[in-house]
Short mmCIF file of C-alpha atoms and ligand atoms in Angstrom, two decimals:
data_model
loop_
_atom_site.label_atom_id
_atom_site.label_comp_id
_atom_site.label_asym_id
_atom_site.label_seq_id
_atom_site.Cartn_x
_atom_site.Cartn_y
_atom_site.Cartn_z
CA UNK A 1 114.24 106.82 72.32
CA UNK A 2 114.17 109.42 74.69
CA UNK A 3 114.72 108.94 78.52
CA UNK A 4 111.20 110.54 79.23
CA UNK A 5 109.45 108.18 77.29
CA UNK A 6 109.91 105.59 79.60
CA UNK A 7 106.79 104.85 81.29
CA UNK A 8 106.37 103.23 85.05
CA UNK A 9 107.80 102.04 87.96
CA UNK A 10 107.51 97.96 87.63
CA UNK A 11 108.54 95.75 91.05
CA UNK A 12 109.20 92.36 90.30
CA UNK A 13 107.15 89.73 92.48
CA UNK A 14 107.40 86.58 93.62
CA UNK A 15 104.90 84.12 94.50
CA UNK A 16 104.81 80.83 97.13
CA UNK A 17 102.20 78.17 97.14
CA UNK A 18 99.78 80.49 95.56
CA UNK A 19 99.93 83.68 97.17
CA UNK A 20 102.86 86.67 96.69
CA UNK A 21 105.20 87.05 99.40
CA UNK A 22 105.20 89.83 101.77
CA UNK A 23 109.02 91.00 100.35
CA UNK A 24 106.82 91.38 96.79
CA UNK A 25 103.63 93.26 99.01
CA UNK A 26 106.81 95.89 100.50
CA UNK A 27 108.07 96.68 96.75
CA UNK A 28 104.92 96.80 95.61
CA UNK A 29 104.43 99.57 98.48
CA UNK A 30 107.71 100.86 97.24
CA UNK A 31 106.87 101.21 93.44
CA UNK A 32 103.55 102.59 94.36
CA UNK A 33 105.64 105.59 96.25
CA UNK A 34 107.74 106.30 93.07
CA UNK A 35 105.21 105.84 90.98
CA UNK A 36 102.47 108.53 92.49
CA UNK A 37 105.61 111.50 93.00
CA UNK A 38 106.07 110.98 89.20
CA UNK A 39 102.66 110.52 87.88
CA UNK A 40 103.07 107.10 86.41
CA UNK A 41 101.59 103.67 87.30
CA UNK A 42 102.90 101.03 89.34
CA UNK A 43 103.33 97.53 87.27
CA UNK A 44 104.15 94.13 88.73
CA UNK A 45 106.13 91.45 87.06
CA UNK A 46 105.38 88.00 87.25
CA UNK A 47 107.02 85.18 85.67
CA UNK A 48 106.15 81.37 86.97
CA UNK A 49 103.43 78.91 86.51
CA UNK A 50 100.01 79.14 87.88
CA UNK A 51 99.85 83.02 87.82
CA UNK A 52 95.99 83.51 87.56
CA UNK A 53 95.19 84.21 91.32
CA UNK A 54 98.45 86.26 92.03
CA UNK A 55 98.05 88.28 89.28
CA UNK A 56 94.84 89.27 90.47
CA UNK A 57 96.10 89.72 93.90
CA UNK A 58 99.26 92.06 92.85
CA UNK A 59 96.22 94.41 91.51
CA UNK A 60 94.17 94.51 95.11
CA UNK A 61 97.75 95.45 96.43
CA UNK A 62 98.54 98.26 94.49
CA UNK A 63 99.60 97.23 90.63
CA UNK A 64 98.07 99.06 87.85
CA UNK A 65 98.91 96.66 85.79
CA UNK A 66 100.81 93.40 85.61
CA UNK A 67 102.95 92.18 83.12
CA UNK A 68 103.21 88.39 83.39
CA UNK A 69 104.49 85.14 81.41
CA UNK A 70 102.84 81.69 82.88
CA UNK A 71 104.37 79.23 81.26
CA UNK A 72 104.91 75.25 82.61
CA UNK A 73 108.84 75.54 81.71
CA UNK A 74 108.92 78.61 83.59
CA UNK A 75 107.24 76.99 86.94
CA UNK A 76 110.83 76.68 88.54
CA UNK A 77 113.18 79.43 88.56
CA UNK A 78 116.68 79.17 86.51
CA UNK A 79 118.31 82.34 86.13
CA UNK A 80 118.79 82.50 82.52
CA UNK A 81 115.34 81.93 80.68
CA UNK A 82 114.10 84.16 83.60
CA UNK A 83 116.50 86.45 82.94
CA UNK A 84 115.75 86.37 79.13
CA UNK A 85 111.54 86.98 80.06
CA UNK A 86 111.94 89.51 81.87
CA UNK A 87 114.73 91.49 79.57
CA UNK A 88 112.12 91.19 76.59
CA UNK A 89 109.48 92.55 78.90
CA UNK A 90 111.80 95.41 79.64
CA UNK A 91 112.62 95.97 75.91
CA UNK A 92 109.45 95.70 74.65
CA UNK A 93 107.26 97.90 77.36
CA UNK A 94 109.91 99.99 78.01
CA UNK A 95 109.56 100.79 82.07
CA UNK A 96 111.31 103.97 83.70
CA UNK A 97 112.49 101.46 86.79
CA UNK A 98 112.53 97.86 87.39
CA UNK A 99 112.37 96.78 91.72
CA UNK A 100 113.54 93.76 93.10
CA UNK A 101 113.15 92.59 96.13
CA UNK A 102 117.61 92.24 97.61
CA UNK A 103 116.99 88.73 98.47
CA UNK A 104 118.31 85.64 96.75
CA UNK A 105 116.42 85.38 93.57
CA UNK A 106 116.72 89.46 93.64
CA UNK A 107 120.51 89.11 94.08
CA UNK A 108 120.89 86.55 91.15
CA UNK A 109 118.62 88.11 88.91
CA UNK A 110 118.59 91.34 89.15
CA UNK A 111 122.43 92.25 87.89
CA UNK A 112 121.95 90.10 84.77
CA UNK A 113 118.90 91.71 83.72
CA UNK A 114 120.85 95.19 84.24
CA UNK A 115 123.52 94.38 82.57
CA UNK A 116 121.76 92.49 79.53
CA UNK A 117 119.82 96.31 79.45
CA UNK A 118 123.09 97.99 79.54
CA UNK A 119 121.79 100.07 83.03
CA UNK A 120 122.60 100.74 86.12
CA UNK A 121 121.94 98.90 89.42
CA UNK A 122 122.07 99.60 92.94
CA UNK A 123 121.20 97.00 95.26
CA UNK A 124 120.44 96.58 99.15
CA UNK A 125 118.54 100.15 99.37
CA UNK A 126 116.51 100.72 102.49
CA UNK A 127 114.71 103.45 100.62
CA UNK A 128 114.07 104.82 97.37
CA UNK A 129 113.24 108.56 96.46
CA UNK A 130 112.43 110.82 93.17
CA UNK A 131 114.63 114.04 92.77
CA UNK A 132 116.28 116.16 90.12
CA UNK A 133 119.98 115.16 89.87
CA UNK A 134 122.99 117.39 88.75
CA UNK A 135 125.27 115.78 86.75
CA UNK A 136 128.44 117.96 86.95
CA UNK A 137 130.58 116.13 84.17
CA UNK A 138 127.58 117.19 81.88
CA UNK A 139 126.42 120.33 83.19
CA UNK A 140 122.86 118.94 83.11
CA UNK A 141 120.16 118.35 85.61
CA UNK A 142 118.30 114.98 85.14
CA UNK A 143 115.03 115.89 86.69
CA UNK A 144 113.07 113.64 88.67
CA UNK A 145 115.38 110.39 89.03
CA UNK A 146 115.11 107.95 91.86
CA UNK A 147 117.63 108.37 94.88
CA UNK A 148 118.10 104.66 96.04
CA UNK A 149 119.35 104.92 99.57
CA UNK A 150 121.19 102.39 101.25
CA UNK A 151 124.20 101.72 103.56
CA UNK A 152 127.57 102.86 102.67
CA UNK A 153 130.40 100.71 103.63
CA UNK A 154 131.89 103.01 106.04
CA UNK A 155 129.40 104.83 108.16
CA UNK A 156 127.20 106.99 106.35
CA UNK A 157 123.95 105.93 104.38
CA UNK A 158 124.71 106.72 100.67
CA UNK A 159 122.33 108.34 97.70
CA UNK A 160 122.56 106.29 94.02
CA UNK A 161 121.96 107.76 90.89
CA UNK A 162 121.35 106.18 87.50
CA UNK A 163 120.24 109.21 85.53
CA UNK A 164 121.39 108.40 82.14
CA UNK A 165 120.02 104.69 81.87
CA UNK A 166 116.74 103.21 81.71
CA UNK A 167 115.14 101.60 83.38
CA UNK A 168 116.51 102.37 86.64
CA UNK A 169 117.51 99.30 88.55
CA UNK A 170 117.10 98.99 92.05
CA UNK A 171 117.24 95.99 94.96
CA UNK A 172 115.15 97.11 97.96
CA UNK A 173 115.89 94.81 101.39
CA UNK A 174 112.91 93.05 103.15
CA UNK A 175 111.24 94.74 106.17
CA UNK A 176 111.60 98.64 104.86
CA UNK A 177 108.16 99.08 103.39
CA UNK A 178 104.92 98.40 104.86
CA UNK A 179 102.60 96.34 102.48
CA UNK A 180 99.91 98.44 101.01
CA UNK A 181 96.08 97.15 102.23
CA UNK A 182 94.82 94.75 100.36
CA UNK A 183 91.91 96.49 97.77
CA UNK A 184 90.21 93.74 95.69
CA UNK A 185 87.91 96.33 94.05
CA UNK A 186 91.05 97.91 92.08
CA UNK A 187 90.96 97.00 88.37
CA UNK A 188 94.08 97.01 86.62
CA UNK A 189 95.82 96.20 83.32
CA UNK A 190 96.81 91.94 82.23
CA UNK A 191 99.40 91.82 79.64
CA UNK A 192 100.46 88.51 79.16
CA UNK A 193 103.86 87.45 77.80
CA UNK A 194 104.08 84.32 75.64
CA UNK A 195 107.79 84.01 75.45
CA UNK A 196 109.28 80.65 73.48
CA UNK A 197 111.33 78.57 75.48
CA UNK A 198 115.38 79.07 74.30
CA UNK A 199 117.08 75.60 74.57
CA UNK A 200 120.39 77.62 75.04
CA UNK A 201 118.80 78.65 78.35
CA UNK A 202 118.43 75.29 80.02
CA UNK A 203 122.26 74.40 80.38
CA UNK A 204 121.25 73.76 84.11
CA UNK A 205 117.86 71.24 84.41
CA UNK A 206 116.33 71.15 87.81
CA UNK A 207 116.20 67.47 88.55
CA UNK A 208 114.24 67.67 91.95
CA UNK A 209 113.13 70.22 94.43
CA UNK A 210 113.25 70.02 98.32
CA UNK A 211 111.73 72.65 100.41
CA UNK A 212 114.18 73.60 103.08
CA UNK A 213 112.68 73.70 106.66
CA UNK A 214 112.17 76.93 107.67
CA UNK A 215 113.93 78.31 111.09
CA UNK A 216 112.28 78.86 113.75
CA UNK A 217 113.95 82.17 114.95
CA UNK A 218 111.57 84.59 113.69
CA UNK A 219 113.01 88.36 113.89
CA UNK A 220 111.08 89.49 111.38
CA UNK A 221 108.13 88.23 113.00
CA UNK A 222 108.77 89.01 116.68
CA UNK A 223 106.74 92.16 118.68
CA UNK A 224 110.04 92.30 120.87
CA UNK A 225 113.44 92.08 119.55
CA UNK A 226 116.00 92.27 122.46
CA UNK A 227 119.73 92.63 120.85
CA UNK A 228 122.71 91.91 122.09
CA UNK A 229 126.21 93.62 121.33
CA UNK A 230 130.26 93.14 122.03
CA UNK A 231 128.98 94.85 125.29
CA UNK A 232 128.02 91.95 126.96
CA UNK A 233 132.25 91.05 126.95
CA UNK A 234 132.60 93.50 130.28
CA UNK A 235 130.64 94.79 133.10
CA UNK A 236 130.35 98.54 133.91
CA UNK A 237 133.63 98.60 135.12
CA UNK A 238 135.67 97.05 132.43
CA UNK A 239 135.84 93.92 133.99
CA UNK A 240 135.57 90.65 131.67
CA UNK A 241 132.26 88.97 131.89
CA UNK A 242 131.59 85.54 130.76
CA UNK A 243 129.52 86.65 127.29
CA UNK A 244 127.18 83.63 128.35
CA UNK A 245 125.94 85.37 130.90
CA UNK A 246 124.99 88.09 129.03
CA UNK A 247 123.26 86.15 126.82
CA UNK A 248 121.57 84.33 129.51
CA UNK A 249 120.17 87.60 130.95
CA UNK A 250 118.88 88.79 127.64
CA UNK A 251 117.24 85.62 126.86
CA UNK A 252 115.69 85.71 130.26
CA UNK A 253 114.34 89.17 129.17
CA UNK A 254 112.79 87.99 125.88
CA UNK A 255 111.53 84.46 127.65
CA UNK A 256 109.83 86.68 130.03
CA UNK A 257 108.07 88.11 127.54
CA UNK A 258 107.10 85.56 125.84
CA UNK A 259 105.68 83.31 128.76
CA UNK A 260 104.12 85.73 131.33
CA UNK A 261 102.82 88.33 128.73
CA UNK A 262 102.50 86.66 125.90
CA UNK A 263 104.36 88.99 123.87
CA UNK A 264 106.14 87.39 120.41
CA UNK A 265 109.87 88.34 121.31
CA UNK A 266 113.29 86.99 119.67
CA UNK A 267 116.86 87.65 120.28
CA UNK A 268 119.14 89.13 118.23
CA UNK A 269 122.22 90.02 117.74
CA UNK A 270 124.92 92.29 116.41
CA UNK A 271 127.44 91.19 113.56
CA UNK A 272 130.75 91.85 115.97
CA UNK A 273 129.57 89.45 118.52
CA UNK A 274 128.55 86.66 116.47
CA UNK A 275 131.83 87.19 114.00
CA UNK A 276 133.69 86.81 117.55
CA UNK A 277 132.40 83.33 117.38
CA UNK A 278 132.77 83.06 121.10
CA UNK A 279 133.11 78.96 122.20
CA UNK A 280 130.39 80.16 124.92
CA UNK A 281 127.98 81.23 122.62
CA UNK A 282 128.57 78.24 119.84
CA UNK A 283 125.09 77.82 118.50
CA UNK A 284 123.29 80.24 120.45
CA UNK A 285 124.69 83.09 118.80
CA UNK A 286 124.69 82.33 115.01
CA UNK A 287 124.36 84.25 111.91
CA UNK A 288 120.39 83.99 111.95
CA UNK A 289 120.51 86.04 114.63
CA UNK A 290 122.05 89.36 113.27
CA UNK A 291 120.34 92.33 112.90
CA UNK A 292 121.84 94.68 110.37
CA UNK A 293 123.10 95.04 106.75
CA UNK A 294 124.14 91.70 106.24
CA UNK A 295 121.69 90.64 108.56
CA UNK A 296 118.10 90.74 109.05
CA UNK A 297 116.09 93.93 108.74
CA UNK A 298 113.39 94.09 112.00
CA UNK A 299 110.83 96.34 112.73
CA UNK A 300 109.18 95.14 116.10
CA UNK A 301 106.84 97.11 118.27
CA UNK A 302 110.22 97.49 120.95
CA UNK A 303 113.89 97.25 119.75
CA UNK A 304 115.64 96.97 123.12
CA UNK A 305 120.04 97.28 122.29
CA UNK A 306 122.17 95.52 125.17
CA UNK A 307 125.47 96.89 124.82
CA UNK A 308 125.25 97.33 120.76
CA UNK A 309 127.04 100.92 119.95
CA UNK A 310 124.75 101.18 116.89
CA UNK A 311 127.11 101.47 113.94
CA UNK A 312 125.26 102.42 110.71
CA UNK A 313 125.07 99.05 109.74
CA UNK A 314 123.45 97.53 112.17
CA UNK A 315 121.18 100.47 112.48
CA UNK A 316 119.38 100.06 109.18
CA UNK A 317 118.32 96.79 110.09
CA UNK A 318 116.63 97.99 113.33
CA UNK A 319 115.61 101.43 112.56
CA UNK A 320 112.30 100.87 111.68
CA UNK A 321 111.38 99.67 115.27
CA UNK A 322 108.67 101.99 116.44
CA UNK A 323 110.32 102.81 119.96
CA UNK A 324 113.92 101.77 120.52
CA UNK A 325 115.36 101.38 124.48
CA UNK A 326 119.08 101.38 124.57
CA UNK A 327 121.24 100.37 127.46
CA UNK A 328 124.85 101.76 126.81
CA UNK A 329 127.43 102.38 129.21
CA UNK A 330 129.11 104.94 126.77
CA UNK A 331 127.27 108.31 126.58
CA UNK A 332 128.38 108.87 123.23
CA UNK A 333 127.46 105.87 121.85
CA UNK A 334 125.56 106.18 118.49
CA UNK A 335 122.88 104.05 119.80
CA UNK A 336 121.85 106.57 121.44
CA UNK A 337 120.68 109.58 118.43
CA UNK A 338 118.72 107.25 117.25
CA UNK A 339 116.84 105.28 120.85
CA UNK A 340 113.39 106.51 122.42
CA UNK A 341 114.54 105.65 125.55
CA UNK A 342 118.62 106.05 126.02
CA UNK A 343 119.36 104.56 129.45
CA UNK A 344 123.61 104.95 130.23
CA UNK A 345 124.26 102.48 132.70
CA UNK A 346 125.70 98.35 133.16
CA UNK A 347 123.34 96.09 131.42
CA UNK A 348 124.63 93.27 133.99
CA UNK A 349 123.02 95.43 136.38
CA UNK A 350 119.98 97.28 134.62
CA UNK A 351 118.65 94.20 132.73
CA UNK A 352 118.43 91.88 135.73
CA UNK A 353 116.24 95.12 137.48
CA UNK A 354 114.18 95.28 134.67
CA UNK A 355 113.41 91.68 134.56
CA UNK A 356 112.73 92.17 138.63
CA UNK A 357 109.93 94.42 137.81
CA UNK A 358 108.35 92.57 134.97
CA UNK A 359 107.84 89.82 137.84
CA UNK A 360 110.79 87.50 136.35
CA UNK A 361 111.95 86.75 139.99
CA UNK A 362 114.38 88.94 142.44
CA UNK A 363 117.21 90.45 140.43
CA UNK A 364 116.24 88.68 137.59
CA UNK A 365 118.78 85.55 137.78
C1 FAD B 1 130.00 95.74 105.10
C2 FAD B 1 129.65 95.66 106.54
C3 FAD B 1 128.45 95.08 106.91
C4 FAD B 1 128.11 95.00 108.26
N1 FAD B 1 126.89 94.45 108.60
C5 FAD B 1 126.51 94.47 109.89
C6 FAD B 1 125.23 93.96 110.28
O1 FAD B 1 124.45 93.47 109.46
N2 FAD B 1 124.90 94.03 111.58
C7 FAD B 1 125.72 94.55 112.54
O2 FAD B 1 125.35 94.57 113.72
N3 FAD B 1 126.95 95.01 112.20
C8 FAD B 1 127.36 94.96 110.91
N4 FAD B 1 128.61 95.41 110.59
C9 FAD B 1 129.55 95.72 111.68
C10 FAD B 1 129.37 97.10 112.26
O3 FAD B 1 130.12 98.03 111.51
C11 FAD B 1 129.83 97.17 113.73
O4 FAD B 1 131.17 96.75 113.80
C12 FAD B 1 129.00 96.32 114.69
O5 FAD B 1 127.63 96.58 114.50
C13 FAD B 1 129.39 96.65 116.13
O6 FAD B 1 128.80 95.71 116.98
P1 FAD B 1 128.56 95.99 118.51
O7 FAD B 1 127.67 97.17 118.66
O8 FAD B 1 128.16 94.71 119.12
O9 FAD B 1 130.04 96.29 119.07
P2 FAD B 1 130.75 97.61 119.52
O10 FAD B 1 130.74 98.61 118.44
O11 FAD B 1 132.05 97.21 120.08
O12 FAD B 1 129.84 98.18 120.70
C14 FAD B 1 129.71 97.62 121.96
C15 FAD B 1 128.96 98.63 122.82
O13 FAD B 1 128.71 98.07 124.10
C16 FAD B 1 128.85 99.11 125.07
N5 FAD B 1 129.10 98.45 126.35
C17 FAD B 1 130.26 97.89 126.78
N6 FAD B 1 130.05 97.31 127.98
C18 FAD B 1 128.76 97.51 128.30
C19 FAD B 1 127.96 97.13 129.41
N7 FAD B 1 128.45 96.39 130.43
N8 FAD B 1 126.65 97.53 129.44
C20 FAD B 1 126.14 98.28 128.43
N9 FAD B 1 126.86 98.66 127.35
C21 FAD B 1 128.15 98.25 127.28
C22 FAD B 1 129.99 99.96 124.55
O14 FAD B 1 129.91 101.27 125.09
C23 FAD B 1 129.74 99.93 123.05
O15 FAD B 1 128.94 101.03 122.63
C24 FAD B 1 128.99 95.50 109.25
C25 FAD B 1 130.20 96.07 108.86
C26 FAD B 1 130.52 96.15 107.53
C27 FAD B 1 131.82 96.80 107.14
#
């Protein structure tokens, strides 16, 4: 079969307690992108138990069709018979890329299905495009293949082809696509799956299910992110600064916010600083703080960087904020290509100003 007679850009969604979840809305959003520079349609993939209403509702958000199997041994997820449903999909309907969204179910299920196609796979893309590829080796162009776009390990932001291969696999991380409105007058294709259960499948039996509680740090969620970076280690001068005060400032900052203006704001933080696991910051600082790669990916109204150079990694998990304030004592930091307000100067001395003004009390401390 030729490579052009694979049809559609499929995203594979997820639902919880009835509804899909707003990672499945964003590669939904994604597909739909693909999909219209190509001239295909956008399919969703569902595979679960109690599918009616979120099939429906993967339509009114941008599916042309939806390609599902709702079965009562498929209400829990196990890797392999989901792995198995969705390959036979693949085979049978033939897509020209498959999305997933780079979380944990993506993660797990998203490299077996590639490799039980025999196709490629990049995960942890912030972006996805459609261009022609040249494919020296071959002395051939492929033409309109996606770009997937995501963080290299050193500091640039690297392209990924899969030209020869379909469908072309791709993990997209949360928060990099805005959901598409929700359009219940959309009609769209049902195929249904009735796939038999394979007893060679069900090595691992799910014997009960807990629900873990969720944090309550929401970065995702917050209007106002205010970060905090190795910076907070020294003053302007170089002198060591007890990184608890730092933190104490910045938190001051985002409680501000939240009590006298009402304004939904979280702190974060860069990977350096928690990875220093500093004794003074011991569970204030943790891991479900960090912005970045490995961390979470934010898009508030304000990004505001305390002493955070802005390395390429933690910039894709931030660069989505719609205006970005930096406070850097380095001119040259990178921070500072990318911030809509670049202020050089001591946070220990700017922040506590800028809390003055807000009405947070003299000097802010
Ligand atoms: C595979 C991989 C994944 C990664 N994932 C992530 C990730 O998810 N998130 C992440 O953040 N990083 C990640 N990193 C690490 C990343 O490369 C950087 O090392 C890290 O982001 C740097 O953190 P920082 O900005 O706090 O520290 P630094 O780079 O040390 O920057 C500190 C900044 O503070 C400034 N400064 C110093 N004193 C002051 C002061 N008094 N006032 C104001 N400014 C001051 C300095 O000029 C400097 O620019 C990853 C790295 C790798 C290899």
């Amino acid at each position: 079969m030729s490579l052009e007679q694979y049809r559609d850009v499929w995203a594979y969604c997820v639902a919880e307690k009835g509804k899909l979840t707003r990672p499945s809305l964003e590669i939904l959003a994604a597909a739909r992108k693909v999909a219209d520079q190509i001239g295909q349609k956008v399919g969703a993939v569902l595979v679960g138990y109690g599918l009616d209403q979120v099939v429906d509702e993967a339509i009114a958000r941008g599916a042309d069709l939806v390609v599902y199997a709702d079965e009562p041994w498929l209400s829990s997820y196990l890797c392999l018979p989901y792995t198995r449903v969705v390959c036979e999909m693949a085979e049978k309907l033939k897509p020209y890329a498959l999305i997933f969204v780079a979380d944990e179910l993506g993660r797990d299920l998203s490299p077996r299905v590639a490799y039980r196609l025999n196709t490629g796979l990049a995960t942890d893309n912030i972006s996805l495009a459609v261009e022609d590829y040249y494919f020296g080796p071959l002395n051939t162009t492929f033409k309109n293949v996606i770009a997937q776009i995501r963080p290299d390990f050193a500091t640039r932001v690297a392209k990924i082809f899969t030209p020869r291969h379909r469908p072309q696999i791709a993990s997209i991380r949360p928060g990099n696509y805005e959901p598409l409105p929700e359009d219940w007058s959309r009609k769209g294709e049902k195929i249904r799956f009735r796939p038999q259960p394979n007893p060679e499948d069900f090595s691992v039996q799910i014997i009960e299910e807990k629900e873990v509680p969720k944090s309550s740090i929401d970065l995702e969620g917050a209007t106002v992110v205010v970060t905090i970076g190795l910076g907070i280690l020294k003053d302007g001068a170089g002198n060591p600064k007890n990184p608890k005060e730092g933190y104490e400032i910045a938190k001051k900052l985002v409680d501000l916010l939240k009590e006298k203006y009402g304004v939904k704001s979280e702190l974060g933080a860069t990977r350096a600083l928690i990875h220093a696991e500093l004794k003074e910051l011991e569970g204030l600082v943790t891991s479900e703080r960090q912005v970045g790669q490995t961390g979470k990916t934010v898009s508030p109204e304000i990004y505001v960087a305390l002493g955070v150079s802005g390395s390429v990694q933690h910039r894709v998990g931030m660069i989505k904020s719609k205006k970005i304030i930096a406070i850097n004592t380095d001119p040259k930091a990178p921070i500072f290509e990318i911030a809509h307000y670049g202020i050089r100067g001591d946070l220990y001395q700017l922040v506590p100003n800028i809390i003055g003004l807000l009405g947070g009390g003299a000097g802010g401390r």
